[in-house]
Amino acid sequence: MCGRFSLTTEIHKLQERFFLENSESLEFQLSYNIAPGQKVLAVVKGEQKNKAGFLHWGLVPSWAKDKKIGNKMINARAETLQEKVSFRRLLERRRCLIPADSFYEWKVEEGVKKPIRFVMQDQQPFAFAGLWDRWNHNGEELVSCTVITTQPNELVMGVHNRMPVILKKEHEQKWIDQEVQDLSFLTSILTPFDARSMKAYEVSSSVNSPRNNDVTCITPI
């Protein structure tokens, strides 16, 4: 599962990287330790460029009776998206990019969990493949999302048995284009990212608590 990531890239760089048309209106803050239940930046296709906004991390489907279901739906497995009715519907028409510049997993050594940060070799931001939905109940509205996961690549494999789907740049725009309806194609791009383009290092245990959100979370030890 993917349960923690960071986005420490300045908004003007994200605007260029993801072709955003509304970044000036966002109340954006750098975050070194993004956790489920928090608001995450998400990108969808706009009329001319792309649009960004903040979604609740933990998918609450439109049909849910209780929004607490989102606590169990922070991730969606790429391999079963077409098998589950709720995910198949979102795969067809509610896909988003979730910008990040790292994600964390925990490696257990001699009974001790050590946080490992995974980043790109060039330290540049990237995009998780995500799904989103809109929930309305008794006058309350919540727009939420989930991060799609897949099998680990060679780098992540030694730490965890899953990793978030990091889309190739050439697939990002197709992922959020609602006119792309070929589910076979869409699921075919939900694959482990090339390990040769990534690196990993151990960070402070301060990242264990989502209350900690500063540069110590990403500093190598």
PDB file of C-alpha atoms in Angstrom:
ATOM      1  CA  MET A   1       0.000   0.000   0.000  1.00  0.00           C
ATOM      2  CA  CYS A   2       0.994   3.638  -0.363  1.00  0.00           C
ATOM      3  CA  GLY A   3       0.251   5.426   2.885  1.00  0.00           C
ATOM      4  CA  ARG A   4       2.593   8.401   2.961  1.00  0.00           C
ATOM      5  CA  PHE A   5       4.218  10.744   0.436  1.00  0.00           C
ATOM      6  CA  SER A   6       5.595  14.249   0.026  1.00  0.00           C
ATOM      7  CA  LEU A   7       5.164  17.240  -2.257  1.00  0.00           C
ATOM      8  CA  THR A   8       7.896  19.779  -1.593  1.00  0.00           C
ATOM      9  CA  THR A   9       8.003  21.321  -5.072  1.00  0.00           C
ATOM     10  CA  GLU A  10       7.131  25.016  -5.426  1.00  0.00           C
ATOM     11  CA  ILE A  11       3.776  25.704  -7.057  1.00  0.00           C
ATOM     12  CA  HIS A  12       5.258  27.593 -10.031  1.00  0.00           C
ATOM     13  CA  LYS A  13       7.278  24.489 -10.913  1.00  0.00           C
ATOM     14  CA  LEU A  14       4.191  22.319 -10.593  1.00  0.00           C
ATOM     15  CA  GLN A  15       2.348  24.740 -12.870  1.00  0.00           C
ATOM     16  CA  GLU A  16       4.950  24.217 -15.582  1.00  0.00           C
ATOM     17  CA  ARG A  17       5.281  20.484 -15.005  1.00  0.00           C
ATOM     18  CA  PHE A  18       1.542  19.715 -15.105  1.00  0.00           C
ATOM     19  CA  PHE A  19       0.334  22.518 -17.433  1.00  0.00           C
ATOM     20  CA  LEU A  20      -1.940  24.059 -14.803  1.00  0.00           C
ATOM     21  CA  GLU A  21      -4.285  26.912 -15.617  1.00  0.00           C
ATOM     22  CA  ASN A  22      -5.354  27.846 -12.075  1.00  0.00           C
ATOM     23  CA  SER A  23      -2.304  27.487  -9.833  1.00  0.00           C
ATOM     24  CA  GLU A  24      -2.426  31.163  -8.742  1.00  0.00           C
ATOM     25  CA  SER A  25      -5.733  30.587  -6.946  1.00  0.00           C
ATOM     26  CA  LEU A  26      -4.543  27.579  -4.939  1.00  0.00           C
ATOM     27  CA  GLU A  27      -3.719  27.904  -1.237  1.00  0.00           C
ATOM     28  CA  PHE A  28      -0.741  25.614  -1.673  1.00  0.00           C
ATOM     29  CA  GLN A  29       1.810  24.721   0.987  1.00  0.00           C
ATOM     30  CA  LEU A  30       4.820  22.433   0.787  1.00  0.00           C
ATOM     31  CA  SER A  31       4.273  19.169   2.617  1.00  0.00           C
ATOM     32  CA  TYR A  32       6.975  16.733   3.674  1.00  0.00           C
ATOM     33  CA  ASN A  33       4.653  14.146   5.195  1.00  0.00           C
ATOM     34  CA  ILE A  34       1.253  13.728   3.535  1.00  0.00           C
ATOM     35  CA  ALA A  35      -0.975  11.152   5.233  1.00  0.00           C
ATOM     36  CA  PRO A  36      -4.386   9.583   4.586  1.00  0.00           C
ATOM     37  CA  GLY A  37      -7.295  11.756   5.647  1.00  0.00           C
ATOM     38  CA  GLN A  38      -5.493  14.930   4.605  1.00  0.00           C
ATOM     39  CA  LYS A  39      -6.112  17.111   1.569  1.00  0.00           C
ATOM     40  CA  VAL A  40      -3.936  16.258  -1.411  1.00  0.00           C
ATOM     41  CA  LEU A  41      -3.312  18.141  -4.638  1.00  0.00           C
ATOM     42  CA  ALA A  42      -4.938  16.469  -7.634  1.00  0.00           C
ATOM     43  CA  VAL A  43      -4.954  17.338 -11.336  1.00  0.00           C
ATOM     44  CA  VAL A  44      -7.682  16.808 -13.933  1.00  0.00           C
ATOM     45  CA  LYS A  45      -8.053  17.967 -17.513  1.00  0.00           C
ATOM     46  CA  GLY A  46      -9.455  21.466 -17.984  1.00  0.00           C
ATOM     47  CA  GLU A  47     -10.918  23.182 -21.005  1.00  0.00           C
ATOM     48  CA  GLN A  48      -7.556  24.367 -22.344  1.00  0.00           C
ATOM     49  CA  LYS A  49      -4.909  23.317 -19.832  1.00  0.00           C
ATOM     50  CA  ASN A  50      -5.189  21.211 -16.677  1.00  0.00           C
ATOM     51  CA  LYS A  51      -6.899  22.138 -13.414  1.00  0.00           C
ATOM     52  CA  ALA A  52      -5.651  21.446  -9.908  1.00  0.00           C
ATOM     53  CA  GLY A  53      -7.529  21.289  -6.640  1.00  0.00           C
ATOM     54  CA  PHE A  54      -7.460  19.630  -3.250  1.00  0.00           C
ATOM     55  CA  LEU A  55      -9.173  16.298  -2.590  1.00  0.00           C
ATOM     56  CA  HIS A  56      -9.616  14.258   0.569  1.00  0.00           C
ATOM     57  CA  TRP A  57      -7.209  11.299   0.522  1.00  0.00           C
ATOM     58  CA  GLY A  58      -9.364   8.244   1.182  1.00  0.00           C
ATOM     59  CA  LEU A  59     -11.992   7.489  -1.445  1.00  0.00           C
ATOM     60  CA  VAL A  60     -15.627   7.864  -0.392  1.00  0.00           C
ATOM     61  CA  PRO A  61     -17.737   6.482  -3.266  1.00  0.00           C
ATOM     62  CA  SER A  62     -20.851   8.389  -4.270  1.00  0.00           C
ATOM     63  CA  TRP A  63     -23.007   5.455  -3.117  1.00  0.00           C
ATOM     64  CA  ALA A  64     -21.497   5.190   0.378  1.00  0.00           C
ATOM     65  CA  LYS A  65     -23.774   5.662   3.374  1.00  0.00           C
ATOM     66  CA  ASP A  66     -20.923   6.553   5.727  1.00  0.00           C
ATOM     67  CA  LYS A  67     -17.891   8.626   4.770  1.00  0.00           C
ATOM     68  CA  LYS A  68     -15.749   6.624   7.192  1.00  0.00           C
ATOM     69  CA  ILE A  69     -15.373   4.069   4.412  1.00  0.00           C
ATOM     70  CA  GLY A  70     -12.689   6.389   3.043  1.00  0.00           C
ATOM     71  CA  ASN A  71     -10.351   5.295   5.837  1.00  0.00           C
ATOM     72  CA  LYS A  72     -10.134   1.892   4.148  1.00  0.00           C
ATOM     73  CA  MET A  73      -9.891   3.163   0.567  1.00  0.00           C
ATOM     74  CA  ILE A  74      -6.670   5.152   0.402  1.00  0.00           C
ATOM     75  CA  ASN A  75      -5.422   2.740  -2.277  1.00  0.00           C
ATOM     76  CA  ALA A  76      -6.899   0.777  -5.182  1.00  0.00           C
ATOM     77  CA  ARG A  77      -5.160  -2.249  -6.669  1.00  0.00           C
ATOM     78  CA  ALA A  78      -4.420  -1.829 -10.382  1.00  0.00           C
ATOM     79  CA  GLU A  79      -4.949  -5.533 -11.026  1.00  0.00           C
ATOM     80  CA  THR A  80      -8.603  -5.523  -9.907  1.00  0.00           C
ATOM     81  CA  LEU A  81      -9.895  -2.127 -11.047  1.00  0.00           C
ATOM     82  CA  GLN A  82     -12.078  -3.595 -13.783  1.00  0.00           C
ATOM     83  CA  GLU A  83     -13.462  -6.316 -11.520  1.00  0.00           C
ATOM     84  CA  LYS A  84     -14.913  -3.983  -8.889  1.00  0.00           C
ATOM     85  CA  VAL A  85     -17.975  -2.042  -9.987  1.00  0.00           C
ATOM     86  CA  SER A  86     -17.172   1.106  -8.013  1.00  0.00           C
ATOM     87  CA  PHE A  87     -13.620   1.336  -9.372  1.00  0.00           C
ATOM     88  CA  ARG A  88     -14.551   0.391 -12.937  1.00  0.00           C
ATOM     89  CA  ARG A  89     -16.991   3.317 -13.095  1.00  0.00           C
ATOM     90  CA  LEU A  90     -14.289   5.729 -11.909  1.00  0.00           C
ATOM     91  CA  LEU A  91     -11.715   4.207 -14.243  1.00  0.00           C
ATOM     92  CA  GLU A  92     -14.033   5.091 -17.125  1.00  0.00           C
ATOM     93  CA  ARG A  93     -14.606   8.744 -16.253  1.00  0.00           C
ATOM     94  CA  ARG A  94     -13.036   9.974 -12.998  1.00  0.00           C
ATOM     95  CA  ARG A  95      -9.278   9.673 -13.287  1.00  0.00           C
ATOM     96  CA  CYS A  96      -6.783  12.149 -11.855  1.00  0.00           C
ATOM     97  CA  LEU A  97      -3.089  12.776 -11.362  1.00  0.00           C
ATOM     98  CA  ILE A  98      -1.766  13.132  -7.829  1.00  0.00           C
ATOM     99  CA  PRO A  99       1.530  15.068  -7.919  1.00  0.00           C
ATOM    100  CA  ALA A 100       4.311  13.978  -5.561  1.00  0.00           C
ATOM    101  CA  ASP A 101       8.080  14.119  -5.312  1.00  0.00           C
ATOM    102  CA  SER A 102       8.589  11.085  -3.072  1.00  0.00           C
ATOM    103  CA  PHE A 103       6.806   8.333  -1.220  1.00  0.00           C
ATOM    104  CA  TYR A 104       7.688   6.450   1.953  1.00  0.00           C
ATOM    105  CA  GLU A 105       7.657   2.789   2.909  1.00  0.00           C
ATOM    106  CA  TRP A 106       8.877   1.067   6.057  1.00  0.00           C
ATOM    107  CA  LYS A 107      11.516  -1.668   6.082  1.00  0.00           C
ATOM    108  CA  VAL A 108      11.519  -4.044   9.042  1.00  0.00           C
ATOM    109  CA  GLU A 109      14.987  -5.007  10.280  1.00  0.00           C
ATOM    110  CA  GLU A 110      15.388  -6.962  13.527  1.00  0.00           C
ATOM    111  CA  GLY A 111      11.898  -5.952  14.579  1.00  0.00           C
ATOM    112  CA  VAL A 112      12.506  -2.246  13.950  1.00  0.00           C
ATOM    113  CA  LYS A 113      10.575  -0.371  11.247  1.00  0.00           C
ATOM    114  CA  LYS A 114      12.849   2.005   9.351  1.00  0.00           C
ATOM    115  CA  PRO A 115      11.268   4.629   7.038  1.00  0.00           C
ATOM    116  CA  ILE A 116      12.653   4.663   3.501  1.00  0.00           C
ATOM    117  CA  ARG A 117      12.105   7.555   1.086  1.00  0.00           C
ATOM    118  CA  PHE A 118      11.795   6.822  -2.632  1.00  0.00           C
ATOM    119  CA  VAL A 119      12.543   9.634  -5.081  1.00  0.00           C
ATOM    120  CA  MET A 120      13.508  10.125  -8.693  1.00  0.00           C
ATOM    121  CA  GLN A 121      17.207  10.172  -9.541  1.00  0.00           C
ATOM    122  CA  ASP A 122      16.799  13.768 -10.750  1.00  0.00           C
ATOM    123  CA  GLN A 123      14.686  14.765  -7.693  1.00  0.00           C
ATOM    124  CA  GLN A 124      11.896  15.983  -9.989  1.00  0.00           C
ATOM    125  CA  PRO A 125       8.162  15.679  -9.228  1.00  0.00           C
ATOM    126  CA  PHE A 126       6.033  12.942 -10.767  1.00  0.00           C
ATOM    127  CA  ALA A 127       2.403  11.840 -10.798  1.00  0.00           C
ATOM    128  CA  PHE A 128       0.601   8.964  -9.129  1.00  0.00           C
ATOM    129  CA  ALA A 129      -2.350   7.531 -11.015  1.00  0.00           C
ATOM    130  CA  GLY A 130      -5.486   8.303  -9.025  1.00  0.00           C
ATOM    131  CA  LEU A 131      -9.263   7.963  -9.087  1.00  0.00           C
ATOM    132  CA  TRP A 132     -11.729  10.405  -7.577  1.00  0.00           C
ATOM    133  CA  ASP A 133     -15.414  10.616  -6.714  1.00  0.00           C
ATOM    134  CA  ARG A 134     -17.976  13.057  -5.309  1.00  0.00           C
ATOM    135  CA  TRP A 135     -20.071  12.101  -2.249  1.00  0.00           C
ATOM    136  CA  ASN A 136     -23.199  13.942  -1.106  1.00  0.00           C
ATOM    137  CA  HIS A 137     -25.147  13.000   2.005  1.00  0.00           C
ATOM    138  CA  ASN A 138     -27.597  15.072   4.060  1.00  0.00           C
ATOM    139  CA  GLY A 139     -26.279  18.295   2.596  1.00  0.00           C
ATOM    140  CA  GLU A 140     -22.622  17.400   3.134  1.00  0.00           C
ATOM    141  CA  GLU A 141     -20.318  17.101   0.128  1.00  0.00           C
ATOM    142  CA  LEU A 142     -16.902  15.475  -0.018  1.00  0.00           C
ATOM    143  CA  VAL A 143     -14.665  15.095  -3.065  1.00  0.00           C
ATOM    144  CA  SER A 144     -12.107  12.388  -2.428  1.00  0.00           C
ATOM    145  CA  CYS A 145      -9.476  10.274  -4.147  1.00  0.00           C
ATOM    146  CA  THR A 146      -7.457   7.094  -3.975  1.00  0.00           C
ATOM    147  CA  VAL A 147      -3.923   6.244  -5.134  1.00  0.00           C
ATOM    148  CA  ILE A 148      -3.621   3.233  -7.425  1.00  0.00           C
ATOM    149  CA  THR A 149      -0.966   0.674  -6.484  1.00  0.00           C
ATOM    150  CA  THR A 150       0.813  -2.092  -8.381  1.00  0.00           C
ATOM    151  CA  GLN A 151       3.554  -4.680  -7.962  1.00  0.00           C
ATOM    152  CA  PRO A 152       6.878  -3.296  -6.677  1.00  0.00           C
ATOM    153  CA  ASN A 153       9.829  -2.655  -8.947  1.00  0.00           C
ATOM    154  CA  GLU A 154      13.316  -3.983  -8.137  1.00  0.00           C
ATOM    155  CA  LEU A 155      14.093  -0.999  -5.877  1.00  0.00           C
ATOM    156  CA  VAL A 156      10.911  -1.129  -3.793  1.00  0.00           C
ATOM    157  CA  MET A 157      10.757  -4.935  -3.678  1.00  0.00           C
ATOM    158  CA  GLY A 158      13.262  -5.184  -0.847  1.00  0.00           C
ATOM    159  CA  VAL A 159      11.130  -2.906   1.322  1.00  0.00           C
ATOM    160  CA  HIS A 160       7.470  -3.532   0.449  1.00  0.00           C
ATOM    161  CA  ASN A 161       5.307  -5.785  -1.719  1.00  0.00           C
ATOM    162  CA  ARG A 162       3.358  -2.919  -3.306  1.00  0.00           C
ATOM    163  CA  MET A 163       4.170   0.500  -4.740  1.00  0.00           C
ATOM    164  CA  PRO A 164       2.104   3.415  -6.041  1.00  0.00           C
ATOM    165  CA  VAL A 165       1.592   3.610  -9.785  1.00  0.00           C
ATOM    166  CA  ILE A 166       3.864   6.368 -11.078  1.00  0.00           C
ATOM    167  CA  LEU A 167       2.779   7.236 -14.593  1.00  0.00           C
ATOM    168  CA  LYS A 168       5.232   7.808 -17.402  1.00  0.00           C
ATOM    169  CA  LYS A 169       5.128  11.425 -18.591  1.00  0.00           C
ATOM    170  CA  GLU A 170       3.790  10.395 -21.987  1.00  0.00           C
ATOM    171  CA  HIS A 171       0.827   8.690 -20.327  1.00  0.00           C
ATOM    172  CA  GLU A 172      -0.189  11.427 -17.897  1.00  0.00           C
ATOM    173  CA  GLN A 173      -2.368  13.446 -20.264  1.00  0.00           C
ATOM    174  CA  LYS A 174      -4.046  10.339 -21.641  1.00  0.00           C
ATOM    175  CA  TRP A 175      -4.833   9.203 -18.119  1.00  0.00           C
ATOM    176  CA  ILE A 176      -6.859  12.338 -17.361  1.00  0.00           C
ATOM    177  CA  ASP A 177      -8.443  12.653 -20.816  1.00  0.00           C
ATOM    178  CA  GLN A 178     -12.057  11.507 -20.428  1.00  0.00           C
ATOM    179  CA  GLU A 179     -12.264  10.856 -24.154  1.00  0.00           C
ATOM    180  CA  VAL A 180      -9.848   7.968 -23.657  1.00  0.00           C
ATOM    181  CA  GLN A 181     -12.215   5.099 -22.842  1.00  0.00           C
ATOM    182  CA  ASP A 182     -10.107   2.076 -23.764  1.00  0.00           C
ATOM    183  CA  LEU A 183      -9.955   0.270 -20.423  1.00  0.00           C
ATOM    184  CA  SER A 184      -7.449  -2.242 -21.718  1.00  0.00           C
ATOM    185  CA  PHE A 185      -5.069   0.579 -22.601  1.00  0.00           C
ATOM    186  CA  LEU A 186      -5.683   2.410 -19.333  1.00  0.00           C
ATOM    187  CA  THR A 187      -4.934  -0.646 -17.216  1.00  0.00           C
ATOM    188  CA  SER A 188      -1.918  -1.513 -19.354  1.00  0.00           C
ATOM    189  CA  ILE A 189      -0.106   1.664 -18.268  1.00  0.00           C
ATOM    190  CA  LEU A 190      -0.584   0.949 -14.552  1.00  0.00           C
ATOM    191  CA  THR A 191       2.764  -0.788 -14.217  1.00  0.00           C
ATOM    192  CA  PRO A 192       5.793  -0.574 -11.891  1.00  0.00           C
ATOM    193  CA  PHE A 193       7.943   2.465 -12.658  1.00  0.00           C
ATOM    194  CA  ASP A 194      11.462   1.893 -13.977  1.00  0.00           C
ATOM    195  CA  ALA A 195      13.663   1.317 -10.925  1.00  0.00           C
ATOM    196  CA  ARG A 196      16.706   2.669 -12.761  1.00  0.00           C
ATOM    197  CA  SER A 197      15.158   6.151 -12.676  1.00  0.00           C
ATOM    198  CA  MET A 198      14.675   6.048  -8.905  1.00  0.00           C
ATOM    199  CA  LYS A 199      16.716   5.928  -5.729  1.00  0.00           C
ATOM    200  CA  ALA A 200      15.957   5.332  -2.048  1.00  0.00           C
ATOM    201  CA  TYR A 201      17.419   6.273   1.319  1.00  0.00           C
ATOM    202  CA  GLU A 202      16.568   5.981   4.996  1.00  0.00           C
ATOM    203  CA  VAL A 203      15.064   8.990   6.775  1.00  0.00           C
ATOM    204  CA  SER A 204      14.307   9.961  10.346  1.00  0.00           C
ATOM    205  CA  SER A 205      11.592   8.160  12.297  1.00  0.00           C
ATOM    206  CA  SER A 206       9.950  11.577  12.698  1.00  0.00           C
ATOM    207  CA  VAL A 207       8.079  10.755   9.476  1.00  0.00           C
ATOM    208  CA  ASN A 208       6.267   8.018  11.406  1.00  0.00           C
ATOM    209  CA  SER A 209       3.885  10.610  12.828  1.00  0.00           C
ATOM    210  CA  PRO A 210       1.827  12.740  10.430  1.00  0.00           C
ATOM    211  CA  ARG A 211       2.033  15.508  13.012  1.00  0.00           C
ATOM    212  CA  ASN A 212       5.647  16.007  11.934  1.00  0.00           C
ATOM    213  CA  ASN A 213       5.813  17.935   8.679  1.00  0.00           C
ATOM    214  CA  ASP A 214       9.170  19.581   8.145  1.00  0.00           C
ATOM    215  CA  VAL A 215      12.451  19.076   6.322  1.00  0.00           C
ATOM    216  CA  THR A 216      13.634  16.466   8.837  1.00  0.00           C
ATOM    217  CA  CYS A 217      11.162  14.051   7.239  1.00  0.00           C
ATOM    218  CA  ILE A 218      13.117  14.025   3.988  1.00  0.00           C
ATOM    219  CA  THR A 219      16.674  14.419   5.327  1.00  0.00           C
ATOM    220  CA  PRO A 220      18.868  11.346   4.841  1.00  0.00           C
ATOM    221  CA  ILE A 221      20.332   9.682   7.931  1.00  0.00           C
TER     222      ILE A 221
END
